mmCIF file of C-alpha atoms in Angstrom:
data_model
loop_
_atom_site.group_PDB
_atom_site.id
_atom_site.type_symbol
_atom_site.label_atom_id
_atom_site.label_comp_id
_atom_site.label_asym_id
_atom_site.label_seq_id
_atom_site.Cartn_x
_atom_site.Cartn_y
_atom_site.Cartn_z
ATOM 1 C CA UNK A 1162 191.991 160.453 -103.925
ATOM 2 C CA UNK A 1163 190.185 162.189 -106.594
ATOM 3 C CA UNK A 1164 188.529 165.852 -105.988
ATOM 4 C CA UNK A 1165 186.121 167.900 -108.688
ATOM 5 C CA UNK A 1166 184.263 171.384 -107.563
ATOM 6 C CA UNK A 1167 181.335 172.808 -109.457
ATOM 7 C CA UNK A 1168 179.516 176.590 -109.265
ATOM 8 C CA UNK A 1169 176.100 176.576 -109.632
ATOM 9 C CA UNK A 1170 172.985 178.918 -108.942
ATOM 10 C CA UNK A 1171 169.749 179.556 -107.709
ATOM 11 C CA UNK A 1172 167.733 182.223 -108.660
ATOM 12 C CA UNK A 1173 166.241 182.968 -104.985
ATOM 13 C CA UNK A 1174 167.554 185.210 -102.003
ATOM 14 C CA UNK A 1175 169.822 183.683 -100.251
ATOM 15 C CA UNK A 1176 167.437 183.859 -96.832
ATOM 16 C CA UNK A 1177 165.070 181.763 -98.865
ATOM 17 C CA UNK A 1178 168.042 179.105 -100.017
ATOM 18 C CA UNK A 1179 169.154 178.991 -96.572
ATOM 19 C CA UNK A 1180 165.576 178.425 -94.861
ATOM 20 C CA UNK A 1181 165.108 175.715 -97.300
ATOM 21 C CA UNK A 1182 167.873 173.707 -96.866
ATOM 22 C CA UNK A 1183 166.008 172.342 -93.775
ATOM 23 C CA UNK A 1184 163.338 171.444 -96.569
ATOM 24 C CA UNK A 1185 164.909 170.188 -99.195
ATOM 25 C CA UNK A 1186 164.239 166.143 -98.222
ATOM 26 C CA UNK A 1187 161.947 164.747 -100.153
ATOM 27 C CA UNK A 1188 162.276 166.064 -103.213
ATOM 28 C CA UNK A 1189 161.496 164.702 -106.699
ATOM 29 C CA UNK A 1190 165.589 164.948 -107.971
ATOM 30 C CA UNK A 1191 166.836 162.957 -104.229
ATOM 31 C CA UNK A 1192 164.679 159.590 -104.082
ATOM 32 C CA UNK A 1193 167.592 157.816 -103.265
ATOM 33 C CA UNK A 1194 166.935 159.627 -99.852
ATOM 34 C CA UNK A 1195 165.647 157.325 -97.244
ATOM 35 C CA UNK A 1196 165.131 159.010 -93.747
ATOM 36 C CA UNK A 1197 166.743 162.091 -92.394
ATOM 37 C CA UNK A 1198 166.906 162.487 -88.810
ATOM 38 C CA UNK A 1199 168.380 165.539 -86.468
ATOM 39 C CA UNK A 1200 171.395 164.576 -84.038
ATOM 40 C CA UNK A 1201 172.157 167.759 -82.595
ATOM 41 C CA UNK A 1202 171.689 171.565 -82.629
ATOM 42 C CA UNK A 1203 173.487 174.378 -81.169
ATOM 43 C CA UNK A 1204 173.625 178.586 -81.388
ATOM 44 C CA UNK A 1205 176.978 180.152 -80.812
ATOM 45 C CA UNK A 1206 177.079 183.722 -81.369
ATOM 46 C CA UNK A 1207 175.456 184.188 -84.863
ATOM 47 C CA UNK A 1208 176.340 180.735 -85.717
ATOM 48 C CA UNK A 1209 174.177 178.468 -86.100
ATOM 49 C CA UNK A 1210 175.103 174.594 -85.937
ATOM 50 C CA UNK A 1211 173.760 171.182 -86.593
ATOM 51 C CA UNK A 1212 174.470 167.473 -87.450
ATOM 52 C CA UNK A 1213 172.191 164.877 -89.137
ATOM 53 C CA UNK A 1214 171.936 161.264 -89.816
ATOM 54 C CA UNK A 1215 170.735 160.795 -93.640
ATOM 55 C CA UNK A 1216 169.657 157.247 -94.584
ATOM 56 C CA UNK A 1217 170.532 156.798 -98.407
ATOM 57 C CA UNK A 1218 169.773 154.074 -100.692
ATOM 58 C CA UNK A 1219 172.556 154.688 -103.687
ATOM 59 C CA UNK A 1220 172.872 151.265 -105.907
ATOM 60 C CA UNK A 1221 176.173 149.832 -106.045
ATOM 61 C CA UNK A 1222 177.853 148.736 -109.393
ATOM 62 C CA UNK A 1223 177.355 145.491 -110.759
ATOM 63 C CA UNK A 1224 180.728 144.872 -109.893
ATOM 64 C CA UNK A 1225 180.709 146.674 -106.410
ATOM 65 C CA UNK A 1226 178.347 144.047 -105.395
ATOM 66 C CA UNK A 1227 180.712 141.212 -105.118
ATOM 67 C CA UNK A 1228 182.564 143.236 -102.087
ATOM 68 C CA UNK A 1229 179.314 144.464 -100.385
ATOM 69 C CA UNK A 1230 175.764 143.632 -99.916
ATOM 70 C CA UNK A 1231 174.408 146.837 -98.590
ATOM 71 C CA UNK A 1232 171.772 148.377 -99.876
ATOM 72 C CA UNK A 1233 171.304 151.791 -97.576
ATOM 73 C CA UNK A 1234 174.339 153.872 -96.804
ATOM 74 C CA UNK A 1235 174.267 155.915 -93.277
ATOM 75 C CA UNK A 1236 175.690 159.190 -93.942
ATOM 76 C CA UNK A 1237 176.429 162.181 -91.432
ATOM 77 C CA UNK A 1238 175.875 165.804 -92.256
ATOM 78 C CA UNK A 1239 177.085 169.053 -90.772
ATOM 79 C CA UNK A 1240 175.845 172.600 -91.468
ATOM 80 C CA UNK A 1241 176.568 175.794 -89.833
ATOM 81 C CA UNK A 1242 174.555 178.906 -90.744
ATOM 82 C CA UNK A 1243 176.532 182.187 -90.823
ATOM 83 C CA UNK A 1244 173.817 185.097 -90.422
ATOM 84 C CA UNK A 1245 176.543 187.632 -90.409
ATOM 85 C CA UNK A 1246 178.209 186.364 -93.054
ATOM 86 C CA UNK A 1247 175.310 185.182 -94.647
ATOM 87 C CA UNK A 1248 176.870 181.838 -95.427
ATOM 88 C CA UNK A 1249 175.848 178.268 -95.023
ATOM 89 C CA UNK A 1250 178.111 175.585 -95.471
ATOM 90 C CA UNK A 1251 177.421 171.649 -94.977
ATOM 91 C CA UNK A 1252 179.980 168.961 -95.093
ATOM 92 C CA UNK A 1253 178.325 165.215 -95.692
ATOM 93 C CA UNK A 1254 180.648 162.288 -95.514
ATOM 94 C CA UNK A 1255 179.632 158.821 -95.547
ATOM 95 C CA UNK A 1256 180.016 156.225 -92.416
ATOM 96 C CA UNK A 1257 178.910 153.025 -94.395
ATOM 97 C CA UNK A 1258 180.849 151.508 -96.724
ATOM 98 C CA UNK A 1259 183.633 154.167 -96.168
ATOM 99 C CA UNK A 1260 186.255 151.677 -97.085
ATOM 100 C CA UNK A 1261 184.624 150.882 -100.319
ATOM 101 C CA UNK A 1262 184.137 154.447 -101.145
ATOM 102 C CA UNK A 1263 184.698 157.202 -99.323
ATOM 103 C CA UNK A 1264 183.225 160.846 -100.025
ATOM 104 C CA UNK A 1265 183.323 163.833 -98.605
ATOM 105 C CA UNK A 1266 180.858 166.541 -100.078
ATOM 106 C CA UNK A 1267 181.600 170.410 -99.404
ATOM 107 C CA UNK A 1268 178.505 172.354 -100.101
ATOM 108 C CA UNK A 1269 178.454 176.689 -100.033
ATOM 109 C CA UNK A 1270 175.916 178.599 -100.162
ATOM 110 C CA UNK A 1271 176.102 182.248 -100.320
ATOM 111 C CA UNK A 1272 174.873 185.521 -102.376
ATOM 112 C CA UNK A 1273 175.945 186.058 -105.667
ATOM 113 C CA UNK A 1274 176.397 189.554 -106.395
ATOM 114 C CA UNK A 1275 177.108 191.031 -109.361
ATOM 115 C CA UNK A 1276 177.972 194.935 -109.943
ATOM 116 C CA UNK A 1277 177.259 196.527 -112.945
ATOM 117 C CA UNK A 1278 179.996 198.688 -114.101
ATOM 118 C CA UNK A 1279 178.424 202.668 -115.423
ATOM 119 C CA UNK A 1280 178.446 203.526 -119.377
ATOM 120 C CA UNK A 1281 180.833 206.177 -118.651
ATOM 121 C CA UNK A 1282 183.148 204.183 -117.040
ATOM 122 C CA UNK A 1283 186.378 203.916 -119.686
ATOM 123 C CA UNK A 1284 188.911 201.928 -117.681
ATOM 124 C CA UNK A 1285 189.304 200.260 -114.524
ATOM 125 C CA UNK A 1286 191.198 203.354 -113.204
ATOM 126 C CA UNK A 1287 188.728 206.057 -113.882
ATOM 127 C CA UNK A 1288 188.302 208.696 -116.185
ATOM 128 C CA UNK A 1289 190.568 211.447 -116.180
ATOM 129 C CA UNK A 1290 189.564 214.691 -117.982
ATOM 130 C CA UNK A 1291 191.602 218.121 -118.244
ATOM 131 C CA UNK A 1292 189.310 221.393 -117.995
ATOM 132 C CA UNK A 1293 190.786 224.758 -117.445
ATOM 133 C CA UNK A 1294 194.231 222.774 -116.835
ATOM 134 C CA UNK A 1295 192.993 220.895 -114.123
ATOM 135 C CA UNK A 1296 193.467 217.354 -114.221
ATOM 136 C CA UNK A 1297 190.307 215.836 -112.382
ATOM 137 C CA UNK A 1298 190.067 212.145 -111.824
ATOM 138 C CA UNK A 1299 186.917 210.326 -111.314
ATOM 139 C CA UNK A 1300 186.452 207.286 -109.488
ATOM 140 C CA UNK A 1301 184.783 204.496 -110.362
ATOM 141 C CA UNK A 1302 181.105 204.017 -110.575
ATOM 142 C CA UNK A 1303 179.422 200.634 -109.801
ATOM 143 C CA UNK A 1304 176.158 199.697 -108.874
ATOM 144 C CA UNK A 1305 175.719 196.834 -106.701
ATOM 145 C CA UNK A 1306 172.417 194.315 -107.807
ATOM 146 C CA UNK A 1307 170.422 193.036 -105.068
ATOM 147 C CA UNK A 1308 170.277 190.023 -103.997
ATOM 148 C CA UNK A 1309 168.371 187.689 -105.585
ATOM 149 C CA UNK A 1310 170.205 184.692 -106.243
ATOM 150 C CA UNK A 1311 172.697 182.400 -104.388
ATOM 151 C CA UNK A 1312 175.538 180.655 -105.594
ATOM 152 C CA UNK A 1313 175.875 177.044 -104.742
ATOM 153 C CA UNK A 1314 179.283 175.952 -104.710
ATOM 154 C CA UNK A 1315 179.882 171.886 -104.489
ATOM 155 C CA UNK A 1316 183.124 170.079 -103.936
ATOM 156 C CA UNK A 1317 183.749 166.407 -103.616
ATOM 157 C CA UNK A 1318 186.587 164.521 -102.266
ATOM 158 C CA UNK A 1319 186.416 160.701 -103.058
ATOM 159 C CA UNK A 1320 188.736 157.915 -101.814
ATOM 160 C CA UNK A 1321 188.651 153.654 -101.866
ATOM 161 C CA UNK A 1322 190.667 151.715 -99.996
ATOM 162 C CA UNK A 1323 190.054 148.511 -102.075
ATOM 163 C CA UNK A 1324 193.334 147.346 -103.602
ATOM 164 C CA UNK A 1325 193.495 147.346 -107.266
ATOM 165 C CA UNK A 1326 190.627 148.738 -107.556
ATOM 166 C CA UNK A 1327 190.995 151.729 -106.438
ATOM 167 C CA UNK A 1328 191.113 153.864 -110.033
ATOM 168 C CA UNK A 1329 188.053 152.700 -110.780
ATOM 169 C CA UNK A 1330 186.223 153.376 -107.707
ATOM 170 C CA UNK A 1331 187.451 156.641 -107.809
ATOM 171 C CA UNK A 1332 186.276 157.204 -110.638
ATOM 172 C CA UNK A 1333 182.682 155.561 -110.882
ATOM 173 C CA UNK A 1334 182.235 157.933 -107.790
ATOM 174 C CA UNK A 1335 183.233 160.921 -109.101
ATOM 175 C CA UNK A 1336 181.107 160.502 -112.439
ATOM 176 C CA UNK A 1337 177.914 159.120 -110.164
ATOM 177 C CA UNK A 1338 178.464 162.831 -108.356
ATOM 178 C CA UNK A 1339 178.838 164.690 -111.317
ATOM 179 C CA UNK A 1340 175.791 163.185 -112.912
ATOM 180 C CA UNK A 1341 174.015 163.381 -109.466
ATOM 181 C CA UNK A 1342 174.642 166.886 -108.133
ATOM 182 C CA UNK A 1343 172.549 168.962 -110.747
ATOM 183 C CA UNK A 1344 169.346 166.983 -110.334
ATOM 184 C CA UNK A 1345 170.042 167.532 -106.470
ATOM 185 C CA UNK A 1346 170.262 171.334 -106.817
ATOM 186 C CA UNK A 1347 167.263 171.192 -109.038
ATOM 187 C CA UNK A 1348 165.257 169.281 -106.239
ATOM 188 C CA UNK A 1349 166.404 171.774 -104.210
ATOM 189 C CA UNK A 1350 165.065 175.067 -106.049
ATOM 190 C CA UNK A 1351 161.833 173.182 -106.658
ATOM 191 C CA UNK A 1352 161.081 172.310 -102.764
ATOM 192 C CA UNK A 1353 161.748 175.602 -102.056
ATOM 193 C CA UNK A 1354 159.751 177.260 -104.595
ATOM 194 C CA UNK A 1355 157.209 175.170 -103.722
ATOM 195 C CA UNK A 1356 156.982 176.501 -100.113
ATOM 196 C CA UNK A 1357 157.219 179.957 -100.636
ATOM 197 C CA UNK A 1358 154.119 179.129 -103.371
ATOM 198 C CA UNK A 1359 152.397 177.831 -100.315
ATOM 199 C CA UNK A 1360 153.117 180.058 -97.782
ATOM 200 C CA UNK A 1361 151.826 182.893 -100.090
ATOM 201 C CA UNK A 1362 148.847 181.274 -100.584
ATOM 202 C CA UNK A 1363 148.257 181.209 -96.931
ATOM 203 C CA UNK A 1364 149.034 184.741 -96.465
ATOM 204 C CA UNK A 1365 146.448 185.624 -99.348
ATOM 205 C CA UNK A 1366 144.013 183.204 -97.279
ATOM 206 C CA UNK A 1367 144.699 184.750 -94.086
ATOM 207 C CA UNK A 1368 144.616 188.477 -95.366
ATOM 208 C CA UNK A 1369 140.836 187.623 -97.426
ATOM 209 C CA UNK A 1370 139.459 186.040 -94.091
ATOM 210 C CA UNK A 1371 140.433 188.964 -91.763
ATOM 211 C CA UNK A 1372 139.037 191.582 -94.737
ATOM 212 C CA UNK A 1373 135.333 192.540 -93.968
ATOM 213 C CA UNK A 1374 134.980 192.885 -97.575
ATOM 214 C CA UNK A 1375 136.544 189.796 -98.675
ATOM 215 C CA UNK A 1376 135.030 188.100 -101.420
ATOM 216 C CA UNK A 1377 133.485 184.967 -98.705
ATOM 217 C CA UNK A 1378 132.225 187.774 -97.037
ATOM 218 C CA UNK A 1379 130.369 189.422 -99.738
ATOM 219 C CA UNK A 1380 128.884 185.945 -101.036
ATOM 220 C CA UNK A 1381 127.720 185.121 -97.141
ATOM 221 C CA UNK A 1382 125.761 188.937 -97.370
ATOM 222 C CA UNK A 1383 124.545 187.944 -100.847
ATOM 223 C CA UNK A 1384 123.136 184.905 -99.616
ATOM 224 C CA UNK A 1385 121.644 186.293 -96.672
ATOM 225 C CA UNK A 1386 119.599 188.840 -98.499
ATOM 226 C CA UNK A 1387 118.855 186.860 -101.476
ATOM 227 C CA UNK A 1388 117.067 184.419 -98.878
ATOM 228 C CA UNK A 1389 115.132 187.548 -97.267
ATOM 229 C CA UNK A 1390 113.861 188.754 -100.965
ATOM 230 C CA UNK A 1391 113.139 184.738 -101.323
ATOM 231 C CA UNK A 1392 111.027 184.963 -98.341
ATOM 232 C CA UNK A 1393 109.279 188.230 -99.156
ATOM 233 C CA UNK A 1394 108.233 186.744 -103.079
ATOM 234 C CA UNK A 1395 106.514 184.345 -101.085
ATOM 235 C CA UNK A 1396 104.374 186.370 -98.991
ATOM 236 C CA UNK A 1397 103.600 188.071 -101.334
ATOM 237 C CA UNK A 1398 102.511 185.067 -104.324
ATOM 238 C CA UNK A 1399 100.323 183.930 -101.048
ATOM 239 C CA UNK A 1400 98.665 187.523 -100.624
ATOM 240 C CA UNK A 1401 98.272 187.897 -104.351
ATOM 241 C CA UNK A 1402 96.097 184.631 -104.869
ATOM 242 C CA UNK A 1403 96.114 182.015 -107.434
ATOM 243 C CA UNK A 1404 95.002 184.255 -110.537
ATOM 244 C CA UNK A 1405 98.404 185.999 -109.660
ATOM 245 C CA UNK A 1406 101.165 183.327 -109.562
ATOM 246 C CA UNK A 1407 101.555 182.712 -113.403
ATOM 247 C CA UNK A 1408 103.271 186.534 -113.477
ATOM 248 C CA UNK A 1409 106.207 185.112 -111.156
ATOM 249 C CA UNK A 1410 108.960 183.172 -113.349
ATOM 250 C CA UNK A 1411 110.936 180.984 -112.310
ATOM 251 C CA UNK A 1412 114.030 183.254 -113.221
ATOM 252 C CA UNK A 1413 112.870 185.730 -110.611
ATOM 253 C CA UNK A 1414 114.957 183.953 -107.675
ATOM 254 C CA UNK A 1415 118.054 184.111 -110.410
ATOM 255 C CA UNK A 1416 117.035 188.040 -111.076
ATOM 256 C CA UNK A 1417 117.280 188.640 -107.349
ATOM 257 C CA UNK A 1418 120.277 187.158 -106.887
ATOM 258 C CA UNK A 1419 122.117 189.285 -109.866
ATOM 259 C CA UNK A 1420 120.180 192.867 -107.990
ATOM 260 C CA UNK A 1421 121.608 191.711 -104.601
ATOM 261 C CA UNK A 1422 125.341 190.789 -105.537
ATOM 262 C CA UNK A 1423 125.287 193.997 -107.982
ATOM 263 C CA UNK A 1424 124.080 196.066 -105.034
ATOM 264 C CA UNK A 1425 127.121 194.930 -102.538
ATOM 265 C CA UNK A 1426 129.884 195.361 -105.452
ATOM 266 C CA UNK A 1427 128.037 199.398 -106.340
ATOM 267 C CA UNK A 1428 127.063 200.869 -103.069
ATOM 268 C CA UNK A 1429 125.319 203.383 -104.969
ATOM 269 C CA UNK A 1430 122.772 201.518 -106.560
ATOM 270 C CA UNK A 1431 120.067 200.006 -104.865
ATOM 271 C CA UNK A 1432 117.734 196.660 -105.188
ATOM 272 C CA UNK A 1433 114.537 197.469 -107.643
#
């Protein structure tokens, strides 16, 4: 059996890392992703737990071929959400072609916090100064950051039960997984990043619609009045007569506009 671990990061809260996790298929790192479908859900406590069937499509070897024909792998995944904690963990382990190649993948998620030790501070111990022949110790001073990023720790477990092979399937899986599990964290930062891009938009969106004084708002007034001045130039081109109509330009309309939509940004001034 061969193992290998890796600690990576995102640089998002770790509410927005775990609400995406249930995003993260498709993605432009993962195309080797199939079909994901839910099994089963459950809430215990503050626990939250689930189980999927992932479809993957992950090439064999030239010479992996010769033992199996497969082309999509059917692979189970586990996750429980610890909102106490605030940990998720997922264990995927493959249920095709587990005698070729077996893996088990071990996946963490959970805030990275760093403290920032004070400039005062000396030594781990504290600072101990003598005034008056007192001997005053001071404890130490740390300031915890907040908590904007998560820490994504990976583990792999990898096993073949092919006879004589076995070194080398260890180790072609291994180095696929190593080469594969950055992209996949990638993919993952980007689908997420991508949502909360969205979902701000639609705030925005919602927050200019319910605003009386929203910019769609202002243009629907504008328009409104510009087609009442419209209306008014021509009653009055009719009532002024023929000799008259050569004093009207045809930048007038355009001039209106520009008085109206000046008038609804500065209350204060008023349509000449």
């Amino acid at each position: 059996m061969k193992y290998w671990e890796t600690d990576q990061s995102i640089p998002l809260p770790w509410r927005d890392v775990a609400c995406g996790y249930w995003w993260r298929y498709p993605n432009p790192r993962s195309q080797h992703v199939f079909s994901v479908d839910m099994l089963d859900t459950r809430v215990e406590g503050d626990k939250l737990y689930a189980r999927r069937l992932i479809m993957k499509t992950n090439p064999l070897p030239s010479w992996g071929k010769h033992f199996f024909a497969a082309r999509r792998v059917a692979v189970i995944e586990e996750v429980v959400v610890d909102r106490g904690k605030k940990e998720l963990v997922w264990y995927t382990r493959n249920i095709g072609l587990a005698s070729f190649m077996a893996t088990v993948e071990r996946v963490t998620l959970y805030p990275r916090e760093e403290t920032r030790t004070s400039e005062i501070q000396t030594n781990l111990n504290g600072i101990q100064t003598t005034m008056a022949g007192t001997q005053t110790t001071m404890p130490d001073t740390q300031t915890t950051m907040p908590d904007t990023q998560t820490s994504v720790r990976k583990q792999c477990w990898i096993e073949s039960s092919i006879l004589g092979f076995r070194s080398a399937i260890n180790k072609f899986g291994v180095d696929r997984y190593k080469k594969n599990c950055g992209p996949a964290t990638m993919g993952m930062q980007m689908v997420i990043e991508e949502k909360l891009a969205r979902d701000q938009v639609v705030r925005l969106g919602l927050s200019e619609a319910s605003n009386p004084c929203s910019c769609e708002a202002k243009a629907a007034q504008c328009e409104a009045k510009v087609a009442q001045c419209e209306a008014k130039a021509g009653q009055c081109e009719a009532r002024l007569g023929q000799g008259h109509k050569a004093q009207l330009s045809e930048a007038s309309s355009g001039q209106i506009y520009e008085a109206v939509k000046r008038s609804l940004c500065d209350s204060t001034q008023k349509i000449t």
